[in-house]
PDB file of N, CA and C in Angstrom:
ATOM      1  N   MET A   1       0.829  -1.168  -0.007  1.00 54.00           N
ATOM      2  CA  MET A   1       0.003   0.003   0.002  1.00 54.00           C
ATOM      3  C   MET A   1       0.898   1.252   0.010  1.00 54.00           C
ATOM      4  N   ARG A   2       0.554   2.167  -0.855  1.00 67.00           N
ATOM      5  CA  ARG A   2       1.315   3.410  -0.932  1.00 67.00           C
ATOM      6  C   ARG A   2       0.843   4.402   0.114  1.00 67.00           C
ATOM      7  N   ASN A   3       1.768   5.219   0.519  1.00 71.00           N
ATOM      8  CA  ASN A   3       1.389   6.291   1.424  1.00 71.00           C
ATOM      9  C   ASN A   3       0.736   7.394   0.608  1.00 71.00           C
ATOM     10  N   LYS A   4      -0.459   7.759   1.011  1.00 73.00           N
ATOM     11  CA  LYS A   4      -1.164   8.820   0.308  1.00 73.00           C
ATOM     12  C   LYS A   4      -0.927  10.133   1.028  1.00 73.00           C
ATOM     13  N   LYS A   5      -0.748  11.149   0.211  1.00 77.00           N
ATOM     14  CA  LYS A   5      -0.556  12.464   0.788  1.00 77.00           C
ATOM     15  C   LYS A   5      -1.922  13.003   1.235  1.00 77.00           C
ATOM     16  N   ILE A   6      -2.021  13.437   2.441  1.00 75.00           N
ATOM     17  CA  ILE A   6      -3.269  13.952   2.966  1.00 75.00           C
ATOM     18  C   ILE A   6      -3.238  15.483   2.845  1.00 75.00           C
ATOM     19  N   LYS A   7      -4.247  16.013   2.165  1.00 68.00           N
ATOM     20  CA  LYS A   7      -4.342  17.449   2.003  1.00 68.00           C
ATOM     21  C   LYS A   7      -5.216  18.006   3.117  1.00 68.00           C
ATOM     22  N   PRO A   8      -4.802  19.044   3.747  1.00 64.00           N
ATOM     23  CA  PRO A   8      -5.658  19.653   4.791  1.00 64.00           C
ATOM     24  C   PRO A   8      -6.853  20.373   4.123  1.00 64.00           C
ATOM     25  N   ILE A   9      -7.947  20.322   4.789  1.00 63.00           N
ATOM     26  CA  ILE A   9      -9.131  21.062   4.318  1.00 63.00           C
ATOM     27  C   ILE A   9      -9.167  22.353   5.108  1.00 63.00           C
ATOM     28  N   LEU A  10      -9.081  23.428   4.412  1.00 62.00           N
ATOM     29  CA  LEU A  10      -9.078  24.737   5.050  1.00 62.00           C
ATOM     30  C   LEU A  10     -10.486  25.317   4.980  1.00 62.00           C
ATOM     31  N   ILE A  11     -11.121  25.379   6.125  1.00 66.00           N
ATOM     32  CA  ILE A  11     -12.470  25.924   6.173  1.00 66.00           C
ATOM     33  C   ILE A  11     -12.368  27.400   6.544  1.00 66.00           C
ATOM     34  N   GLY A  12     -12.994  28.227   5.748  1.00 67.00           N
ATOM     35  CA  GLY A  12     -12.954  29.647   6.009  1.00 67.00           C
ATOM     36  C   GLY A  12     -11.695  30.336   5.498  1.00 67.00           C
ATOM     37  N   VAL A  13     -10.964  29.630   4.666  1.00 68.00           N
ATOM     38  CA  VAL A  13      -9.736  30.224   4.084  1.00 68.00           C
ATOM     39  C   VAL A  13      -9.794  30.058   2.561  1.00 68.00           C
ATOM     40  N   ASP A  14      -9.573  31.153   1.872  1.00 68.00           N
ATOM     41  CA  ASP A  14      -9.511  31.145   0.402  1.00 68.00           C
ATOM     42  C   ASP A  14      -8.226  30.404   0.011  1.00 68.00           C
ATOM     43  N   SER A  15      -8.377  29.282  -0.706  1.00 68.00           N
ATOM     44  CA  SER A  15      -7.213  28.466  -1.045  1.00 68.00           C
ATOM     45  C   SER A  15      -6.240  29.201  -1.980  1.00 68.00           C
ATOM     46  N   ALA A  16      -6.732  30.132  -2.782  1.00 72.00           N
ATOM     47  CA  ALA A  16      -5.841  30.852  -3.705  1.00 72.00           C
ATOM     48  C   ALA A  16      -5.003  31.902  -2.957  1.00 72.00           C
ATOM     49  N   SER A  17      -5.678  32.664  -2.123  1.00 73.00           N
ATOM     50  CA  SER A  17      -4.969  33.783  -1.471  1.00 73.00           C
ATOM     51  C   SER A  17      -4.502  33.421  -0.062  1.00 73.00           C
ATOM     52  N   GLY A  18      -5.102  32.416   0.554  1.00 69.00           N
ATOM     53  CA  GLY A  18      -4.744  32.082   1.913  1.00 69.00           C
ATOM     54  C   GLY A  18      -5.374  33.003   2.972  1.00 69.00           C
ATOM     55  N   GLU A  19      -6.240  33.905   2.524  1.00 74.00           N
ATOM     56  CA  GLU A  19      -6.909  34.825   3.424  1.00 74.00           C
ATOM     57  C   GLU A  19      -8.241  34.240   3.892  1.00 74.00           C
ATOM     58  N   ARG A  20      -8.710  34.761   5.008  1.00 75.00           N
ATOM     59  CA  ARG A  20      -9.982  34.295   5.553  1.00 75.00           C
ATOM     60  C   ARG A  20     -11.124  34.686   4.632  1.00 75.00           C
ATOM     61  N   ASP A  21     -11.998  33.697   4.357  1.00 72.00           N
ATOM     62  CA  ASP A  21     -13.190  33.949   3.526  1.00 72.00           C
ATOM     63  C   ASP A  21     -14.283  33.004   4.039  1.00 72.00           C
ATOM     64  N   TYR A  22     -15.249  33.552   4.723  1.00 76.00           N
ATOM     65  CA  TYR A  22     -16.310  32.733   5.305  1.00 76.00           C
ATOM     66  C   TYR A  22     -17.532  32.607   4.466  1.00 76.00           C
ATOM     67  N   ALA A  23     -17.508  33.100   3.230  1.00 76.00           N
ATOM     68  CA  ALA A  23     -18.672  33.048   2.339  1.00 76.00           C
ATOM     69  C   ALA A  23     -19.088  31.599   2.078  1.00 76.00           C
ATOM     70  N   ALA A  24     -18.145  30.710   1.890  1.00 73.00           N
ATOM     71  CA  ALA A  24     -18.469  29.305   1.617  1.00 73.00           C
ATOM     72  C   ALA A  24     -19.137  28.664   2.832  1.00 73.00           C
ATOM     73  N   ILE A  25     -18.673  29.021   4.026  1.00 79.00           N
ATOM     74  CA  ILE A  25     -19.292  28.467   5.244  1.00 79.00           C
ATOM     75  C   ILE A  25     -20.732  28.976   5.384  1.00 79.00           C
ATOM     76  N   VAL A  26     -20.940  30.245   5.142  1.00 81.00           N
ATOM     77  CA  VAL A  26     -22.291  30.815   5.247  1.00 81.00           C
ATOM     78  C   VAL A  26     -23.225  30.133   4.248  1.00 81.00           C
ATOM     79  N   ILE A  27     -22.753  29.928   3.044  1.00 83.00           N
ATOM     80  CA  ILE A  27     -23.573  29.268   2.010  1.00 83.00           C
ATOM     81  C   ILE A  27     -23.861  27.826   2.448  1.00 83.00           C
ATOM     82  N   SER A  28     -22.875  27.147   2.980  1.00 84.00           N
ATOM     83  CA  SER A  28     -23.051  25.751   3.412  1.00 84.00           C
ATOM     84  C   SER A  28     -24.043  25.669   4.555  1.00 84.00           C
ATOM     85  N   ILE A  29     -23.931  26.541   5.537  1.00 87.00           N
ATOM     86  CA  ILE A  29     -24.850  26.533   6.661  1.00 87.00           C
ATOM     87  C   ILE A  29     -26.269  26.823   6.205  1.00 87.00           C
ATOM     88  N   ALA A  30     -26.432  27.766   5.302  1.00 88.00           N
ATOM     89  CA  ALA A  30     -27.756  28.096   4.791  1.00 88.00           C
ATOM     90  C   ALA A  30     -28.363  26.903   4.039  1.00 88.00           C
ATOM     91  N   ALA A  31     -27.541  26.216   3.266  1.00 89.00           N
ATOM     92  CA  ALA A  31     -28.054  25.046   2.507  1.00 89.00           C
ATOM     93  C   ALA A  31     -28.407  23.908   3.457  1.00 89.00           C
ATOM     94  N   ILE A  32     -27.602  23.697   4.494  1.00 91.00           N
ATOM     95  CA  ILE A  32     -27.918  22.656   5.466  1.00 91.00           C
ATOM     96  C   ILE A  32     -29.201  22.963   6.208  1.00 91.00           C
ATOM     97  N   ARG A  33     -29.373  24.214   6.620  1.00 91.00           N
ATOM     98  CA  ARG A  33     -30.601  24.616   7.310  1.00 91.00           C
ATOM     99  C   ARG A  33     -31.832  24.427   6.389  1.00 91.00           C
ATOM    100  N   ALA A  34     -31.719  24.839   5.149  1.00 93.00           N
ATOM    101  CA  ALA A  34     -32.838  24.697   4.218  1.00 93.00           C
ATOM    102  C   ALA A  34     -33.169  23.226   4.004  1.00 93.00           C
ATOM    103  N   ASP A  35     -32.140  22.405   3.900  1.00 92.00           N
ATOM    104  CA  ASP A  35     -32.361  20.972   3.713  1.00 92.00           C
ATOM    105  C   ASP A  35     -33.019  20.367   4.947  1.00 92.00           C
ATOM    106  N   GLU A  36     -32.595  20.784   6.114  1.00 93.00           N
ATOM    107  CA  GLU A  36     -33.177  20.287   7.363  1.00 93.00           C
ATOM    108  C   GLU A  36     -34.657  20.692   7.457  1.00 93.00           C
ATOM    109  N   ARG A  37     -34.961  21.946   7.123  1.00 94.00           N
ATOM    110  CA  ARG A  37     -36.361  22.393   7.135  1.00 94.00           C
ATOM    111  C   ARG A  37     -37.208  21.587   6.172  1.00 94.00           C
ATOM    112  N   LYS A  38     -36.675  21.318   4.985  1.00 95.00           N
ATOM    113  CA  LYS A  38     -37.428  20.547   3.988  1.00 95.00           C
ATOM    114  C   LYS A  38     -37.712  19.132   4.511  1.00 95.00           C
ATOM    115  N   ILE A  39     -36.718  18.512   5.134  1.00 95.00           N
ATOM    116  CA  ILE A  39     -36.905  17.155   5.680  1.00 95.00           C
ATOM    117  C   ILE A  39     -37.961  17.178   6.788  1.00 95.00           C
ATOM    118  N   LEU A  40     -37.884  18.150   7.693  1.00 92.00           N
ATOM    119  CA  LEU A  40     -38.850  18.240   8.764  1.00 92.00           C
ATOM    120  C   LEU A  40     -40.270  18.483   8.258  1.00 92.00           C
ATOM    121  N   LEU A  41     -40.400  19.336   7.255  1.00 95.00           N
ATOM    122  CA  LEU A  41     -41.709  19.622   6.694  1.00 95.00           C
ATOM    123  C   LEU A  41     -42.273  18.411   5.961  1.00 95.00           C
ATOM    124  N   ASP A  42     -41.421  17.658   5.269  1.00 95.00           N
ATOM    125  CA  ASP A  42     -41.839  16.420   4.624  1.00 95.00           C
ATOM    126  C   ASP A  42     -42.350  15.404   5.649  1.00 95.00           C
ATOM    127  N   LYS A  43     -41.609  15.267   6.748  1.00 94.00           N
ATOM    128  CA  LYS A  43     -42.019  14.347   7.807  1.00 94.00           C
ATOM    129  C   LYS A  43     -43.357  14.781   8.410  1.00 94.00           C
ATOM    130  N   PHE A  44     -43.488  16.071   8.666  1.00 94.00           N
ATOM    131  CA  PHE A  44     -44.723  16.592   9.253  1.00 94.00           C
ATOM    132  C   PHE A  44     -45.902  16.381   8.306  1.00 94.00           C
ATOM    133  N   SER A  45     -45.696  16.622   7.037  1.00 96.00           N
ATOM    134  CA  SER A  45     -46.737  16.403   6.045  1.00 96.00           C
ATOM    135  C   SER A  45     -47.145  14.941   5.989  1.00 96.00           C
ATOM    136  N   SER A  46     -46.180  14.044   6.022  1.00 96.00           N
ATOM    137  CA  SER A  46     -46.488  12.607   6.032  1.00 96.00           C
ATOM    138  C   SER A  46     -47.255  12.221   7.282  1.00 96.00           C
ATOM    139  N   ARG A  47     -46.882  12.788   8.405  1.00 95.00           N
ATOM    140  CA  ARG A  47     -47.591  12.484   9.664  1.00 95.00           C
ATOM    141  C   ARG A  47     -49.039  12.963   9.584  1.00 95.00           C
ATOM    142  N   LEU A  48     -49.258  14.156   9.067  1.00 95.00           N
ATOM    143  CA  LEU A  48     -50.643  14.657   8.943  1.00 95.00           C
ATOM    144  C   LEU A  48     -51.445  13.767   8.000  1.00 95.00           C
ATOM    145  N   ASP A  49     -50.811  13.306   6.904  1.00 97.00           N
ATOM    146  CA  ASP A  49     -51.496  12.395   5.984  1.00 97.00           C
ATOM    147  C   ASP A  49     -51.900  11.124   6.718  1.00 97.00           C
ATOM    148  N   ALA A  50     -50.982  10.601   7.542  1.00 96.00           N
ATOM    149  CA  ALA A  50     -51.258   9.353   8.282  1.00 96.00           C
ATOM    150  C   ALA A  50     -52.424   9.585   9.283  1.00 96.00           C
ATOM    151  N   LEU A  51     -52.447  10.719   9.933  1.00 97.00           N
ATOM    152  CA  LEU A  51     -53.548  11.018  10.860  1.00 97.00           C
ATOM    153  C   LEU A  51     -54.882  11.153  10.124  1.00 97.00           C
ATOM    154  N   ALA A  52     -54.838  11.786   8.982  1.00 97.00           N
ATOM    155  CA  ALA A  52     -56.074  11.929   8.182  1.00 97.00           C
ATOM    156  C   ALA A  52     -56.582  10.577   7.739  1.00 97.00           C
ATOM    157  N   CYS A  53     -55.695   9.699   7.292  1.00 97.00           N
ATOM    158  CA  CYS A  53     -56.091   8.360   6.883  1.00 97.00           C
ATOM    159  C   CYS A  53     -56.640   7.562   8.047  1.00 97.00           C
ATOM    160  N   LYS A  54     -56.029   7.709   9.191  1.00 97.00           N
ATOM    161  CA  LYS A  54     -56.495   7.011  10.408  1.00 97.00           C
ATOM    162  C   LYS A  54     -57.924   7.466  10.738  1.00 97.00           C
ATOM    163  N   ALA A  55     -58.165   8.786  10.680  1.00 97.00           N
ATOM    164  CA  ALA A  55     -59.472   9.318  11.008  1.00 97.00           C
ATOM    165  C   ALA A  55     -60.541   8.770  10.041  1.00 97.00           C
ATOM    166  N   LEU A  56     -60.220   8.699   8.766  1.00 97.00           N
ATOM    167  CA  LEU A  56     -61.157   8.189   7.788  1.00 97.00           C
ATOM    168  C   LEU A  56     -61.381   6.676   7.927  1.00 97.00           C
ATOM    169  N   LYS A  57     -60.283   5.946   8.074  1.00 97.00           N
ATOM    170  CA  LYS A  57     -60.357   4.489   8.174  1.00 97.00           C
ATOM    171  C   LYS A  57     -61.169   4.039   9.375  1.00 97.00           C
ATOM    172  N   GLU A  58     -60.961   4.732  10.515  1.00 97.00           N
ATOM    173  CA  GLU A  58     -61.662   4.357  11.726  1.00 97.00           C
ATOM    174  C   GLU A  58     -62.987   5.084  11.884  1.00 97.00           C
ATOM    175  N   LYS A  59     -63.346   5.900  10.890  1.00 97.00           N
ATOM    176  CA  LYS A  59     -64.614   6.678  10.923  1.00 97.00           C
ATOM    177  C   LYS A  59     -64.799   7.394  12.243  1.00 97.00           C
ATOM    178  N   MET A  60     -63.770   8.167  12.596  1.00 97.00           N
ATOM    179  CA  MET A  60     -63.766   8.867  13.866  1.00 97.00           C
ATOM    180  C   MET A  60     -64.768   9.993  13.901  1.00 97.00           C
ATOM    181  N   SER A  61     -65.273  10.274  15.107  1.00 97.00           N
ATOM    182  CA  SER A  61     -66.174  11.391  15.287  1.00 97.00           C
ATOM    183  C   SER A  61     -65.324  12.688  15.374  1.00 97.00           C
ATOM    184  N   TYR A  62     -65.993  13.816  15.375  1.00 97.00           N
ATOM    185  CA  TYR A  62     -65.269  15.084  15.502  1.00 97.00           C
ATOM    186  C   TYR A  62     -64.481  15.153  16.822  1.00 97.00           C
ATOM    187  N   GLU A  63     -65.086  14.644  17.866  1.00 97.00           N
ATOM    188  CA  GLU A  63     -64.396  14.664  19.161  1.00 97.00           C
ATOM    189  C   GLU A  63     -63.159  13.780  19.147  1.00 97.00           C
ATOM    190  N   GLN A  64     -63.256  12.617  18.512  1.00 97.00           N
ATOM    191  CA  GLN A  64     -62.116  11.706  18.427  1.00 97.00           C
ATOM    192  C   GLN A  64     -60.981  12.295  17.581  1.00 97.00           C
ATOM    193  N   ILE A  65     -61.372  12.969  16.471  1.00 97.00           N
ATOM    194  CA  ILE A  65     -60.372  13.607  15.632  1.00 97.00           C
ATOM    195  C   ILE A  65     -59.686  14.737  16.379  1.00 97.00           C
ATOM    196  N   HIS A  66     -60.496  15.505  17.127  1.00 97.00           N
ATOM    197  CA  HIS A  66     -59.942  16.572  17.954  1.00 97.00           C
ATOM    198  C   HIS A  66     -58.929  16.010  18.940  1.00 97.00           C
ATOM    199  N   GLN A  67     -59.281  14.925  19.625  1.00 98.00           N
ATOM    200  CA  GLN A  67     -58.375  14.334  20.606  1.00 98.00           C
ATOM    201  C   GLN A  67     -57.129  13.801  19.933  1.00 98.00           C
ATOM    202  N   LEU A  68     -57.269  13.217  18.741  1.00 97.00           N
ATOM    203  CA  LEU A  68     -56.115  12.724  17.981  1.00 97.00           C
ATOM    204  C   LEU A  68     -55.142  13.858  17.689  1.00 97.00           C
ATOM    205  N   LEU A  69     -55.673  15.002  17.267  1.00 97.00           N
ATOM    206  CA  LEU A  69     -54.817  16.155  16.972  1.00 97.00           C
ATOM    207  C   LEU A  69     -54.196  16.744  18.223  1.00 97.00           C
ATOM    208  N   VAL A  70     -54.944  16.783  19.304  1.00 97.00           N
ATOM    209  CA  VAL A  70     -54.389  17.280  20.569  1.00 97.00           C
ATOM    210  C   VAL A  70     -53.264  16.369  21.053  1.00 97.00           C
ATOM    211  N   ASP A  71     -53.464  15.061  20.968  1.00 96.00           N
ATOM    212  CA  ASP A  71     -52.432  14.102  21.366  1.00 96.00           C
ATOM    213  C   ASP A  71     -51.168  14.280  20.524  1.00 96.00           C
ATOM    214  N   GLU A  72     -51.342  14.503  19.235  1.00 95.00           N
ATOM    215  CA  GLU A  72     -50.196  14.704  18.345  1.00 95.00           C
ATOM    216  C   GLU A  72     -49.476  15.982  18.698  1.00 95.00           C
ATOM    217  N   SER A  73     -50.221  17.031  19.017  1.00 95.00           N
ATOM    218  CA  SER A  73     -49.638  18.299  19.410  1.00 95.00           C
ATOM    219  C   SER A  73     -48.804  18.129  20.690  1.00 95.00           C
ATOM    220  N   VAL A  74     -49.347  17.404  21.673  1.00 96.00           N
ATOM    221  CA  VAL A  74     -48.623  17.154  22.909  1.00 96.00           C
ATOM    222  C   VAL A  74     -47.348  16.371  22.626  1.00 96.00           C
ATOM    223  N   HIS A  75     -47.449  15.375  21.765  1.00 94.00           N
ATOM    224  CA  HIS A  75     -46.291  14.560  21.413  1.00 94.00           C
ATOM    225  C   HIS A  75     -45.177  15.419  20.787  1.00 94.00           C
ATOM    226  N   LEU A  76     -45.547  16.314  19.875  1.00 92.00           N
ATOM    227  CA  LEU A  76     -44.579  17.182  19.236  1.00 92.00           C
ATOM    228  C   LEU A  76     -43.982  18.164  20.243  1.00 92.00           C
ATOM    229  N   SER A  77     -44.784  18.686  21.138  1.00 93.00           N
ATOM    230  CA  SER A  77     -44.293  19.605  22.172  1.00 93.00           C
ATOM    231  C   SER A  77     -43.294  18.904  23.076  1.00 93.00           C
ATOM    232  N   ASN A  78     -43.566  17.639  23.415  1.00 93.00           N
ATOM    233  CA  ASN A  78     -42.636  16.884  24.256  1.00 93.00           C
ATOM    234  C   ASN A  78     -41.324  16.654  23.533  1.00 93.00           C
ATOM    235  N   GLN A  79     -41.393  16.357  22.224  1.00 90.00           N
ATOM    236  CA  GLN A  79     -40.146  16.168  21.449  1.00 90.00           C
ATOM    237  C   GLN A  79     -39.342  17.468  21.446  1.00 90.00           C
ATOM    238  N   ALA A  80     -40.003  18.604  21.254  1.00 89.00           N
ATOM    239  CA  ALA A  80     -39.326  19.890  21.245  1.00 89.00           C
ATOM    240  C   ALA A  80     -38.679  20.176  22.600  1.00 89.00           C
ATOM    241  N   ALA A  81     -39.385  19.818  23.680  1.00 91.00           N
ATOM    242  CA  ALA A  81     -38.852  20.043  25.036  1.00 91.00           C
ATOM    243  C   ALA A  81     -37.607  19.176  25.274  1.00 91.00           C
ATOM    244  N   GLU A  82     -37.602  17.967  24.740  1.00 91.00           N
ATOM    245  CA  GLU A  82     -36.458  17.093  24.884  1.00 91.00           C
ATOM    246  C   GLU A  82     -35.216  17.681  24.213  1.00 91.00           C
ATOM    247  N   LEU A  83     -35.401  18.420  23.141  1.00 86.00           N
ATOM    248  CA  LEU A  83     -34.288  19.050  22.458  1.00 86.00           C
ATOM    249  C   LEU A  83     -33.599  20.095  23.298  1.00 86.00           C
ATOM    250  N   ASP A  84     -34.363  20.715  24.207  1.00 82.00           N
ATOM    251  CA  ASP A  84     -33.794  21.706  25.103  1.00 82.00           C
ATOM    252  C   ASP A  84     -32.786  21.084  26.076  1.00 82.00           C
ATOM    253  N   HIS A  85     -32.945  19.799  26.345  1.00 77.00           N
ATOM    254  CA  HIS A  85     -32.090  19.126  27.302  1.00 77.00           C
ATOM    255  C   HIS A  85     -30.902  18.423  26.669  1.00 77.00           C
ATOM    256  N   VAL A  86     -30.751  18.535  25.352  1.00 64.00           N
ATOM    257  CA  VAL A  86     -29.646  17.896  24.649  1.00 64.00           C
ATOM    258  C   VAL A  86     -28.438  18.765  24.680  1.00 64.00           C
TER     259      VAL A  86
END
């Protein structure tokens, strides 16, 4: 096995000039945040679809649907609260 030369990855440094340049980091963070929001919204949309299907399949009353949504809201609030402790 040959020894491979390891190149350092310079984050926040322009490789041509060697000067600090945080534009790439800002763009990367924005892209990661946008991707995370998209994933979360897709999951939330899928969950709402599942709840709607459950309500139709089980022919739930208005009160049962209301309780289903309240329970889901409590569940999401608990998950958010758990993130505060991480």
